[in-house]
mmCIF file of C-alpha atoms and ligand atoms in Angstrom:
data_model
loop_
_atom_site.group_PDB
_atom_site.id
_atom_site.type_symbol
_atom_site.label_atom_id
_atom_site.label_comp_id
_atom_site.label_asym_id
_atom_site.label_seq_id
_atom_site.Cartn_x
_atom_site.Cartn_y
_atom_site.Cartn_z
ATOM 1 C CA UNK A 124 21.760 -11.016 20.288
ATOM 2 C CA UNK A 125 18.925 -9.496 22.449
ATOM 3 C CA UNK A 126 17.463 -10.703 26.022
ATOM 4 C CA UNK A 127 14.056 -12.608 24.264
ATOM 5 C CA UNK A 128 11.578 -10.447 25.975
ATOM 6 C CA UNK A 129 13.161 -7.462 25.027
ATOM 7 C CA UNK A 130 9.984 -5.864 23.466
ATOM 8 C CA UNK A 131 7.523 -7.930 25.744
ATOM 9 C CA UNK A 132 4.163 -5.820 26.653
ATOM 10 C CA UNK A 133 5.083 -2.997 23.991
ATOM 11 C CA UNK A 134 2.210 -2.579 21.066
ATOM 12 C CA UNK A 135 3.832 -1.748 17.838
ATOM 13 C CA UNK A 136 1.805 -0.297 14.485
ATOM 14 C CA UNK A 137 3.880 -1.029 11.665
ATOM 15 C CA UNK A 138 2.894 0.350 8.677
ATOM 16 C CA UNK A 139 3.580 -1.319 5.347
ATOM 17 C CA UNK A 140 3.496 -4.616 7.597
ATOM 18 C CA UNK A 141 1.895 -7.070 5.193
ATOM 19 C CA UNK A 142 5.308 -7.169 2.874
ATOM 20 C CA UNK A 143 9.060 -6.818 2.663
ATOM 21 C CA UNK A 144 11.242 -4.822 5.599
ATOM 22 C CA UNK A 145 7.877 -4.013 7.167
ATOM 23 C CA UNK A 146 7.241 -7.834 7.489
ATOM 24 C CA UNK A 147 10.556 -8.674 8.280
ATOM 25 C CA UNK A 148 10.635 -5.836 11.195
ATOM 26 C CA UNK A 149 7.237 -7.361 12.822
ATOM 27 C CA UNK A 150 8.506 -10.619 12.631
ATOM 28 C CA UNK A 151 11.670 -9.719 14.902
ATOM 29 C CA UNK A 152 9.389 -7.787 17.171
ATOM 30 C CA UNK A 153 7.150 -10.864 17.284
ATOM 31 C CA UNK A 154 10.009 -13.012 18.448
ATOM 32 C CA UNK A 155 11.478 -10.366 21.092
ATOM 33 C CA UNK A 156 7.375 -10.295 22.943
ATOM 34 C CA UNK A 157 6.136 -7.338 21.217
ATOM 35 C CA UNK A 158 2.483 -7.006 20.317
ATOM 36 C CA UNK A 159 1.919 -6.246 16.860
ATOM 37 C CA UNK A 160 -0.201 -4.486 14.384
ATOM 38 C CA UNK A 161 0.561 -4.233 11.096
ATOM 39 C CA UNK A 162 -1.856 -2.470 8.209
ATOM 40 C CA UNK A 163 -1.522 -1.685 4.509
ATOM 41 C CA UNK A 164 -4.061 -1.318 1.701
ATOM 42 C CA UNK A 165 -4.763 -5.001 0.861
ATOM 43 C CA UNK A 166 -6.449 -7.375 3.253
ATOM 44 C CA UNK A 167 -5.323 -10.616 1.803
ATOM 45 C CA UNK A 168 -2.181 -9.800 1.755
ATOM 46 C CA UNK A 169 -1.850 -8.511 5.684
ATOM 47 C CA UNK A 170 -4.362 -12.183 6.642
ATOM 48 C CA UNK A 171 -1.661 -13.948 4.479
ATOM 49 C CA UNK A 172 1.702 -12.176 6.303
ATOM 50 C CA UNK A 173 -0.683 -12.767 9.923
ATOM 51 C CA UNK A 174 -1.018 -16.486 9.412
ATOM 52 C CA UNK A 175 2.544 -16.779 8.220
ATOM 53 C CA UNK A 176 3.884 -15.158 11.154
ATOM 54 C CA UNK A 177 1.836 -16.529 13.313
ATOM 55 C CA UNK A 178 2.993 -20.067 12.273
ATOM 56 C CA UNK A 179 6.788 -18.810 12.152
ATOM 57 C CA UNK A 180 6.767 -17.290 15.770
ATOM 58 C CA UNK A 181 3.482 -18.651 18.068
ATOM 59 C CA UNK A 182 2.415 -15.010 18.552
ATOM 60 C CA UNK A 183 -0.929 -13.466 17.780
ATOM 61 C CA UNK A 184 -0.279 -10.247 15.405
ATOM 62 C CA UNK A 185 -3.413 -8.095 14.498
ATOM 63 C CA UNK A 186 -4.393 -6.751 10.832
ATOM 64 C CA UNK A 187 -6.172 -3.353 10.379
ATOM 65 C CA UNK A 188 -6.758 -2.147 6.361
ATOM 66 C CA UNK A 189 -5.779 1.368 5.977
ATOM 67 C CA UNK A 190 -4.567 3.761 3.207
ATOM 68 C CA UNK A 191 -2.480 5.643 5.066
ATOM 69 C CA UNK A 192 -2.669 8.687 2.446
ATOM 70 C CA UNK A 193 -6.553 9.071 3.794
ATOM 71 C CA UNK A 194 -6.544 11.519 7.200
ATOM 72 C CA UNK A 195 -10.035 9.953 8.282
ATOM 73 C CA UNK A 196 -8.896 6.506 7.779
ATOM 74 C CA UNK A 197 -5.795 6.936 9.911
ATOM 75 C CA UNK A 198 -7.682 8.274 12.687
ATOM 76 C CA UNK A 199 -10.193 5.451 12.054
ATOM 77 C CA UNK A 200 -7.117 2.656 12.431
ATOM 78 C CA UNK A 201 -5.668 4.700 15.892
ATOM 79 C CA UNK A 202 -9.364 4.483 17.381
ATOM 80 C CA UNK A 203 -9.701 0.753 16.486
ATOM 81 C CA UNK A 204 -6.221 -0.378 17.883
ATOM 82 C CA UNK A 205 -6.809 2.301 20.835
ATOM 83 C CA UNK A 206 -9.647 0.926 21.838
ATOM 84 C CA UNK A 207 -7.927 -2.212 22.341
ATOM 85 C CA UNK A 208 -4.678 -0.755 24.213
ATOM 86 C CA UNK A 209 -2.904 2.379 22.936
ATOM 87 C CA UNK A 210 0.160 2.156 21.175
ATOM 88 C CA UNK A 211 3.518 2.233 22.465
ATOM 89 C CA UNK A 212 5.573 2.589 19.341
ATOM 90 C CA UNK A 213 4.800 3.761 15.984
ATOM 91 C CA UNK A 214 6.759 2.122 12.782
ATOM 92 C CA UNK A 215 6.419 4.472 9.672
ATOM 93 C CA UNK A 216 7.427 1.914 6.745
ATOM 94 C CA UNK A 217 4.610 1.737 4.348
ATOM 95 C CA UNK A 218 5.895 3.805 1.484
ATOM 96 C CA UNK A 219 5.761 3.666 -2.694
ATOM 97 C CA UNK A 220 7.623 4.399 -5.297
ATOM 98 C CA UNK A 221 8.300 5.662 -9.029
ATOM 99 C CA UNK A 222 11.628 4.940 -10.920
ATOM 100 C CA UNK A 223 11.062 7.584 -13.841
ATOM 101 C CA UNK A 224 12.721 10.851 -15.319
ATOM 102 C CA UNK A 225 11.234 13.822 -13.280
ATOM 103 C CA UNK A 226 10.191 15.769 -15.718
ATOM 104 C CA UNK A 227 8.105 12.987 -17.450
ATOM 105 C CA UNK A 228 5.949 11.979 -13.999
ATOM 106 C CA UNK A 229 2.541 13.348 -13.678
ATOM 107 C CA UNK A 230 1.508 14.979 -11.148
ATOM 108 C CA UNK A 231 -0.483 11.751 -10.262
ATOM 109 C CA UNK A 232 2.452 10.026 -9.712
ATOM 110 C CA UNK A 233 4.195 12.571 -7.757
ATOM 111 C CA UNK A 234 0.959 12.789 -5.531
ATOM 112 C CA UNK A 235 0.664 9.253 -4.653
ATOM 113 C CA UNK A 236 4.526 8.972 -3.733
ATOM 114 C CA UNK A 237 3.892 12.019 -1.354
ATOM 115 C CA UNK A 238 0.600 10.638 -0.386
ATOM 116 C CA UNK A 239 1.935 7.689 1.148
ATOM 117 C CA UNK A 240 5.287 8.607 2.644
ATOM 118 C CA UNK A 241 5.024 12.533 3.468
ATOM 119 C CA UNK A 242 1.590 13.135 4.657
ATOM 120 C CA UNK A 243 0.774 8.921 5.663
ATOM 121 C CA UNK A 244 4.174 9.460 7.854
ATOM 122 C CA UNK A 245 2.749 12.678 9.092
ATOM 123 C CA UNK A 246 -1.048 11.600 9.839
ATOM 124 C CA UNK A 247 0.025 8.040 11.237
ATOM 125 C CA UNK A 248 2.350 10.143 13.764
ATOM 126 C CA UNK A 249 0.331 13.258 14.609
ATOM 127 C CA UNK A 250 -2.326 10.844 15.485
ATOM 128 C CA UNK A 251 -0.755 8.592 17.514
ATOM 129 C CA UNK A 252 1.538 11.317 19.412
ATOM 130 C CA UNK A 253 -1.915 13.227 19.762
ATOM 131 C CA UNK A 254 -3.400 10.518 21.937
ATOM 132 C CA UNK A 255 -0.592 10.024 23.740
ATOM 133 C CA UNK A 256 0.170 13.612 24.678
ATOM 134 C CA UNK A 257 -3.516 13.933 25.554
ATOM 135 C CA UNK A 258 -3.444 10.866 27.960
ATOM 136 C CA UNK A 259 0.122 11.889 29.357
ATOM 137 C CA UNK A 260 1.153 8.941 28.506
ATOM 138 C CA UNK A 261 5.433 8.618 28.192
ATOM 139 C CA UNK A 262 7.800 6.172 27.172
ATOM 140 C CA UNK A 263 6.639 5.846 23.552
ATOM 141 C CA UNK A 264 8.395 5.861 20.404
ATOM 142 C CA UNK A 265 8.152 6.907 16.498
ATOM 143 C CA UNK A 266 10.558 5.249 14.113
ATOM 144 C CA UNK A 267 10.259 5.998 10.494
ATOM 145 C CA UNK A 268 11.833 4.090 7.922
ATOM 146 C CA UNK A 269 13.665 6.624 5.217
ATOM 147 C CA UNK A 270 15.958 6.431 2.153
ATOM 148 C CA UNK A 271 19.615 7.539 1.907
ATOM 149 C CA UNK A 272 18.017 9.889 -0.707
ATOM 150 C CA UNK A 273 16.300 12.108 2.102
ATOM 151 C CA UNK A 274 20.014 12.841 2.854
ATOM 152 C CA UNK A 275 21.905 12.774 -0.656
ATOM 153 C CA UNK A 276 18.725 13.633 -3.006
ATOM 154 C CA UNK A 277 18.594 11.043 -5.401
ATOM 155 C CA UNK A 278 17.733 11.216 -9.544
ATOM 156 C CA UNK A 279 14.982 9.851 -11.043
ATOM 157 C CA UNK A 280 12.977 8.961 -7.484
ATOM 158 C CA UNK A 281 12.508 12.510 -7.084
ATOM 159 C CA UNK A 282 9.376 12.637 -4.988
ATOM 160 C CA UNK A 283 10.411 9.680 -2.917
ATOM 161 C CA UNK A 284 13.673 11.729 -2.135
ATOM 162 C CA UNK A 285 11.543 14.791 -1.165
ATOM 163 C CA UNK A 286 9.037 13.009 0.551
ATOM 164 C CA UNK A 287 11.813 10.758 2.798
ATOM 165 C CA UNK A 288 13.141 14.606 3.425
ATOM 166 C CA UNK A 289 10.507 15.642 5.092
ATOM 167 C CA UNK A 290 9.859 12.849 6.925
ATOM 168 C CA UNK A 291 13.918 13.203 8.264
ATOM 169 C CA UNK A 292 12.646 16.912 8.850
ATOM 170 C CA UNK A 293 9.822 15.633 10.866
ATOM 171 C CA UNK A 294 11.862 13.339 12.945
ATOM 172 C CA UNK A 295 14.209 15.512 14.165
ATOM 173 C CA UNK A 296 12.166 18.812 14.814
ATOM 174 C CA UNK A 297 9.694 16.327 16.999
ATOM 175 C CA UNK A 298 12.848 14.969 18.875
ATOM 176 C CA UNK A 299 12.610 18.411 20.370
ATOM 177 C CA UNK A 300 9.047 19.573 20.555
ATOM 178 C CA UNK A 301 7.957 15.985 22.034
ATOM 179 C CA UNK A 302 10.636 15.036 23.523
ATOM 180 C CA UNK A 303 9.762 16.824 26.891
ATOM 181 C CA UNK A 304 6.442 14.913 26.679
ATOM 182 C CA UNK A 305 8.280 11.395 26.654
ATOM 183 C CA UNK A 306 7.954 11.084 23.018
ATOM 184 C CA UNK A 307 11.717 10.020 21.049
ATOM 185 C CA UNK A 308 11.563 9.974 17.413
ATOM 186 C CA UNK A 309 14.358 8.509 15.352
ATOM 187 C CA UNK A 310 14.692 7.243 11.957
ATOM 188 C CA UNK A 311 16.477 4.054 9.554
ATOM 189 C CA UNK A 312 18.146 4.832 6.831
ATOM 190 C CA UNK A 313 18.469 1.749 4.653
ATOM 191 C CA UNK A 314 20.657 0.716 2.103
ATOM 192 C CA UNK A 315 19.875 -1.954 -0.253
ATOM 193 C CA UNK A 316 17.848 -4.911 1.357
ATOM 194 C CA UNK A 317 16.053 -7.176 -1.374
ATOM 195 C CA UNK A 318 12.386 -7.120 -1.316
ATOM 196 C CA UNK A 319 10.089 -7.715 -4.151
ATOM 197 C CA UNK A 320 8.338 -4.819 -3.946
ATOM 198 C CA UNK A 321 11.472 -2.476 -4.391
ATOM 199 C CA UNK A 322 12.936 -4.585 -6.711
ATOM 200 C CA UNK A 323 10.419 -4.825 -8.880
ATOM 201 C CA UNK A 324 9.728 -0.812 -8.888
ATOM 202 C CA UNK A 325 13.558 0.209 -8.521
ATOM 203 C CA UNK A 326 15.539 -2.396 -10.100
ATOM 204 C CA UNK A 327 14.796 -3.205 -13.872
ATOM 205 C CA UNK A 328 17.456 -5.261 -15.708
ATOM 206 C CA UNK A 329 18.636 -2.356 -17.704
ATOM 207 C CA UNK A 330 20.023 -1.111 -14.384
ATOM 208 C CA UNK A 331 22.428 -4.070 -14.238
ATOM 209 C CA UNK A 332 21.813 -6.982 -12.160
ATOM 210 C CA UNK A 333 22.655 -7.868 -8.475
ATOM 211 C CA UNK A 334 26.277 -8.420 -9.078
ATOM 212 C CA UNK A 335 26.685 -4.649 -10.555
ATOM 213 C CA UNK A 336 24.615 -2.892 -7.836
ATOM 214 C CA UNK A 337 26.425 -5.095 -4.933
ATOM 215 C CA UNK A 338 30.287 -3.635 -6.558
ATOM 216 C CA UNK A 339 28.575 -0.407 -5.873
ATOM 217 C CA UNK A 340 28.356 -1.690 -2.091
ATOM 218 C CA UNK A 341 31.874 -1.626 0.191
ATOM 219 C CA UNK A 342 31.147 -4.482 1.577
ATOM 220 C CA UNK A 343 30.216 -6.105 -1.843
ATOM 221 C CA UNK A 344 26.427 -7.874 -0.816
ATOM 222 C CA UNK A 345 23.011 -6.403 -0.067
ATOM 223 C CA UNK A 346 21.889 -6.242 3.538
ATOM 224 C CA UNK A 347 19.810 -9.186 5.112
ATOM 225 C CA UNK A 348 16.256 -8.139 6.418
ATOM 226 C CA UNK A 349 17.374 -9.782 10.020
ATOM 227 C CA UNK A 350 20.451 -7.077 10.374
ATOM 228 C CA UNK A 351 18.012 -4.189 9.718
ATOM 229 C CA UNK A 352 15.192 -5.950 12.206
ATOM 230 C CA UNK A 353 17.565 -6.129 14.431
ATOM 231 C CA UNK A 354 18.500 -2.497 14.263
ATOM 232 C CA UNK A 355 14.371 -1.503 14.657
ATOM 233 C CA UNK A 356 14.611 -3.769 17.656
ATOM 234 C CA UNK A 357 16.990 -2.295 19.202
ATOM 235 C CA UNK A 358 16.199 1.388 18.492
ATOM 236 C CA UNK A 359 12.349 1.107 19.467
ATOM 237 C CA UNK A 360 13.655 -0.768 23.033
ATOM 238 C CA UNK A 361 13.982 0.994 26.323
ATOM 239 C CA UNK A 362 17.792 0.239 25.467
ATOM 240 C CA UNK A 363 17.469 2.886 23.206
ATOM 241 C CA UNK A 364 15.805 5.570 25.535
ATOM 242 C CA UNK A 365 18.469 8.149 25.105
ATOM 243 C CA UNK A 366 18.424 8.186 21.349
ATOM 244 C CA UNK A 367 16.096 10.688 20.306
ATOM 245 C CA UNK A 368 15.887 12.602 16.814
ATOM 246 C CA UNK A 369 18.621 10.747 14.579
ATOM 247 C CA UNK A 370 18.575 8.323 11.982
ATOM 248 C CA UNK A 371 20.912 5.660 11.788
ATOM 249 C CA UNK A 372 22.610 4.433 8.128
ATOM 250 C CA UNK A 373 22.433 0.849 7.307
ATOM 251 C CA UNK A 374 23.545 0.694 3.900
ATOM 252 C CA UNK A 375 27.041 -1.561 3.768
ATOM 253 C CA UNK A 376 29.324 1.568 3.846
ATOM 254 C CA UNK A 377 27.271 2.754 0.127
ATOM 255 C CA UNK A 378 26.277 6.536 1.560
ATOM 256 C CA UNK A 379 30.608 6.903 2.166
ATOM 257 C CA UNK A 380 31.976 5.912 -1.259
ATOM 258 C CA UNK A 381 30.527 8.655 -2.814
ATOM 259 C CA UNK A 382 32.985 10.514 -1.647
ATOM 260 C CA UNK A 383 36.022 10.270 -4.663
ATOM 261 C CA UNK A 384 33.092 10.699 -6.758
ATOM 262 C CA UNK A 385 32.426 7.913 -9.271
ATOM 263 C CA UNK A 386 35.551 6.979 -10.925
ATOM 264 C CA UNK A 387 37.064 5.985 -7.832
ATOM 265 C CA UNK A 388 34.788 3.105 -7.323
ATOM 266 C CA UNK A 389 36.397 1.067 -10.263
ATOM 267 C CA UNK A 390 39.170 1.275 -8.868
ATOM 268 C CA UNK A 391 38.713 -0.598 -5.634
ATOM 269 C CA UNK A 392 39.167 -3.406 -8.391
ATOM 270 C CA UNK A 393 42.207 -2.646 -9.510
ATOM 271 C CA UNK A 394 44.805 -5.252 -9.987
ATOM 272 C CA UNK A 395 48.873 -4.572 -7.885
ATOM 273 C CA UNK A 396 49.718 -4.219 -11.890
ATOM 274 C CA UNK A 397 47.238 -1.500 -12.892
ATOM 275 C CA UNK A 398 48.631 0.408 -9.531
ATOM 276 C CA UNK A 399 51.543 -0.041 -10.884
ATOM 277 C CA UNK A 400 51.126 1.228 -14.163
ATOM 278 C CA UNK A 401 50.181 4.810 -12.770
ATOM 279 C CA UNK A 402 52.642 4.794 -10.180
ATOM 280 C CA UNK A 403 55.555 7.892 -11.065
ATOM 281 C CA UNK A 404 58.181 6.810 -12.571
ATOM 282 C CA UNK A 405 61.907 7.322 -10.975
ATOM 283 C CA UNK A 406 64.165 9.924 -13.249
HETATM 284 P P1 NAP B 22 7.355 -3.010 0.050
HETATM 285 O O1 NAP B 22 7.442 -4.469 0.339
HETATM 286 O O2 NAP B 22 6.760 -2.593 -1.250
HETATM 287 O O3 NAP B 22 6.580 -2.328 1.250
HETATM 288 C C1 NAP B 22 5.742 -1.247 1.128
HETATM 289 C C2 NAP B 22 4.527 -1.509 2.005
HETATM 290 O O4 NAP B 22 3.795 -0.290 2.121
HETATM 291 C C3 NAP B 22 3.569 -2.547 1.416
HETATM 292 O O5 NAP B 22 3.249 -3.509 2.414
HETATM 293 C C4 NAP B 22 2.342 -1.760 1.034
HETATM 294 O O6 NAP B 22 1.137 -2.516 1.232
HETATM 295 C C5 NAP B 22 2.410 -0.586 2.005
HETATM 296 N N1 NAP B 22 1.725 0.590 1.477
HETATM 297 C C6 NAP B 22 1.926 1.203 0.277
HETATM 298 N N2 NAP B 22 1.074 2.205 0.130
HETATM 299 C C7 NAP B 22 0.307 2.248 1.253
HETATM 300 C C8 NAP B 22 -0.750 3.074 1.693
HETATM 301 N N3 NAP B 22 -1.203 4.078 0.932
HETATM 302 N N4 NAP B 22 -1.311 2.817 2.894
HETATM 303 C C9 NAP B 22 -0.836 1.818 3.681
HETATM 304 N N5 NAP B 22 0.163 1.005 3.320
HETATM 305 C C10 NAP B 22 0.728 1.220 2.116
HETATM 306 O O7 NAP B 22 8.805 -2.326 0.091
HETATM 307 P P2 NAP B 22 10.051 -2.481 1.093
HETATM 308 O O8 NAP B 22 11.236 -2.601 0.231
HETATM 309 O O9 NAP B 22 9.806 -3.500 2.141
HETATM 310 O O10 NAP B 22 10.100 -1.033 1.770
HETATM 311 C C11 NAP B 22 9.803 -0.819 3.132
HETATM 312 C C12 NAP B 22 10.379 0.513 3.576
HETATM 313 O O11 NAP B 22 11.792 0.491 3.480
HETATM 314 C C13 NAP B 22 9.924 1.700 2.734
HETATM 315 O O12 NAP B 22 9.745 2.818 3.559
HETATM 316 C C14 NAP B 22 11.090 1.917 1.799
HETATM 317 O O13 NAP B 22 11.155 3.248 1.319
HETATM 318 C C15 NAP B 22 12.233 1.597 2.727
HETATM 319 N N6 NAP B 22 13.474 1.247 2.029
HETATM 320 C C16 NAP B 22 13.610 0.040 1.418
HETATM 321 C C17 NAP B 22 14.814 -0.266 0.798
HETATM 322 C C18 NAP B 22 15.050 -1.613 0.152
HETATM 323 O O14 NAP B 22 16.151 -1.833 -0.362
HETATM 324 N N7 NAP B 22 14.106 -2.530 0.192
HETATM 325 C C19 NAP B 22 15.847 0.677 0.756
HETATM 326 C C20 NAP B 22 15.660 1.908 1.360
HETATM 327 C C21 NAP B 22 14.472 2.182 2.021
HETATM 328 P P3 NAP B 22 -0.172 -2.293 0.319
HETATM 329 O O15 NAP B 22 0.324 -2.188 -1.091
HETATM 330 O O16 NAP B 22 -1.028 -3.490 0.566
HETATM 331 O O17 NAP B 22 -0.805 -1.036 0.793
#
């Protein structure tokens, strides 16, 4: 699909690396020559995903441990990997979440969902477009991973919605304020892509299991973690240079069929006879 070096000599933070889409993402920018970084909150787990991918594509990826809700410890990571070579392209993936009625979560919970995905977003980006606008350095990129609930709202993932919100917010109003400075933002708006750690949060059996959520899809399956990799590729590539300050839907068609509101998706599995049934009869 892509020339192999596509992403050769670009150095890539993603965050959230160590599991799921994040893991996925690296991999593909592995294959494609990128240089990777990849940090989350548990060591094991990113020296685990490093071997792995080592082993699966011959290139060297690095680990850095960071709780990217903690200010000090982001601009602790950015010095480490700086000191190395400075970044080219900044992946904002890491993210958590809480399946619960809003008005039951404690403020705990709302905190930590913010923590990670409003203000980790935020301090992982400040800090990395701060070192590059103070080096005037150009050609770099910021790609945050949202929801489709930063653009629909969504119930019962209430501070995940808000939080992927501002995040959309933050992507587009730096399109403009960076983008004179060679900075491009954009964004990925997923739909459903199996991973353990959203399943297990997002999708309890009493929601119905895969075979109700994929009727709820237009193209009736989940997505596979290569098609979304292979969207990061391509929008963190120089092919991409002129997209700056959007986020692009990957979700099946799902974000569409909202449109004849609810009742209208049962009947995309209507039978010629049940049409029939309602259709007017001659008098
Ligand atoms: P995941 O496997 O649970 O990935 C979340 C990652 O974030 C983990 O590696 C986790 O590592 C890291 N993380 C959590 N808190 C952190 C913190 N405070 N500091 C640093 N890292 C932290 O889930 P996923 O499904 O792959 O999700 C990846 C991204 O895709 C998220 O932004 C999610 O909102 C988005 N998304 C996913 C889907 C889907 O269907 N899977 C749909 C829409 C959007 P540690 O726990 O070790 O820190």
């Amino acid at each position: 699909m892509f020339q192999p070096d596509l992403l050769k000599g670009k150095r890539i933070l993603v965050t959230g690396g160590g599991t799921g889409l994040g893991r996925s993402m690296s991999h593909r920018f592995l294959e494609l020559g990128a240089n990777v970084v990849i940090c989350g909150r548990r060591e094991d787990v990113l020296e685990q995903t490093a071997e792995e991918l080592t082993k699966e594509t011959g290139a060297e990826i690095e680990t850095v441990r960071c709780d990217v809700r903690l200010p000090d410890a982001v601009e602790a990571m950015m010095d480490r990997i700086w000191q190395k070579r400075p970044l080219d392209i900044l992946v904002n993936n890491a993210a958590g979440q809480i399946l619960a009625p809003t008005h039951k979560m404690s403020s705990r919970a709302i905190d930590a969902v913010l923590g990670i995905v409003l203000h980790g977003s935020a301090y992982c980006t400040v800090a990395a477009g701060r070192r590059w606008i103070d080096a005037g350095e150009r050609n770099k990129v910021v790609m945050s991973i949202l929801t489709v609930s930063a653009l629909l709202g969504a119930p019962f993932t209430v501070p995940s919605a808000m939080a992927k919100a501002g995040v959309l917010a933050m992507t587009k109003s730096l399109a403009v304020e960076w983008g004179p400075r060679g900075i491009r933002t954009c964004a990925i708006v997923p739909g459903l892509f199996p991973t353990e750690g959203a399943w297990s949060r997002l999708m309890p059996k009493e929601r119905g299991g895969d075979e109700e959520l994929v009727k709820t899809i237009p193209l009736r399956r989940v997505g596979e973690h290569i098609e979304l990799a292979n969207l990061a590729a391509f929008l963190v590539s120089d092919g991409a240079a002129y997209i700056n300050g959007d986020a692009v839907v990957i979700d099946g068609g799902k974000m569409q069929s909202g449109g004849g509101g609810a009742s209208t998706q049962s009947m995309l599995d209507w039978t010629d006879e049940q049409w029939e049934a309602i259709r007017p009869k001659k008098k």
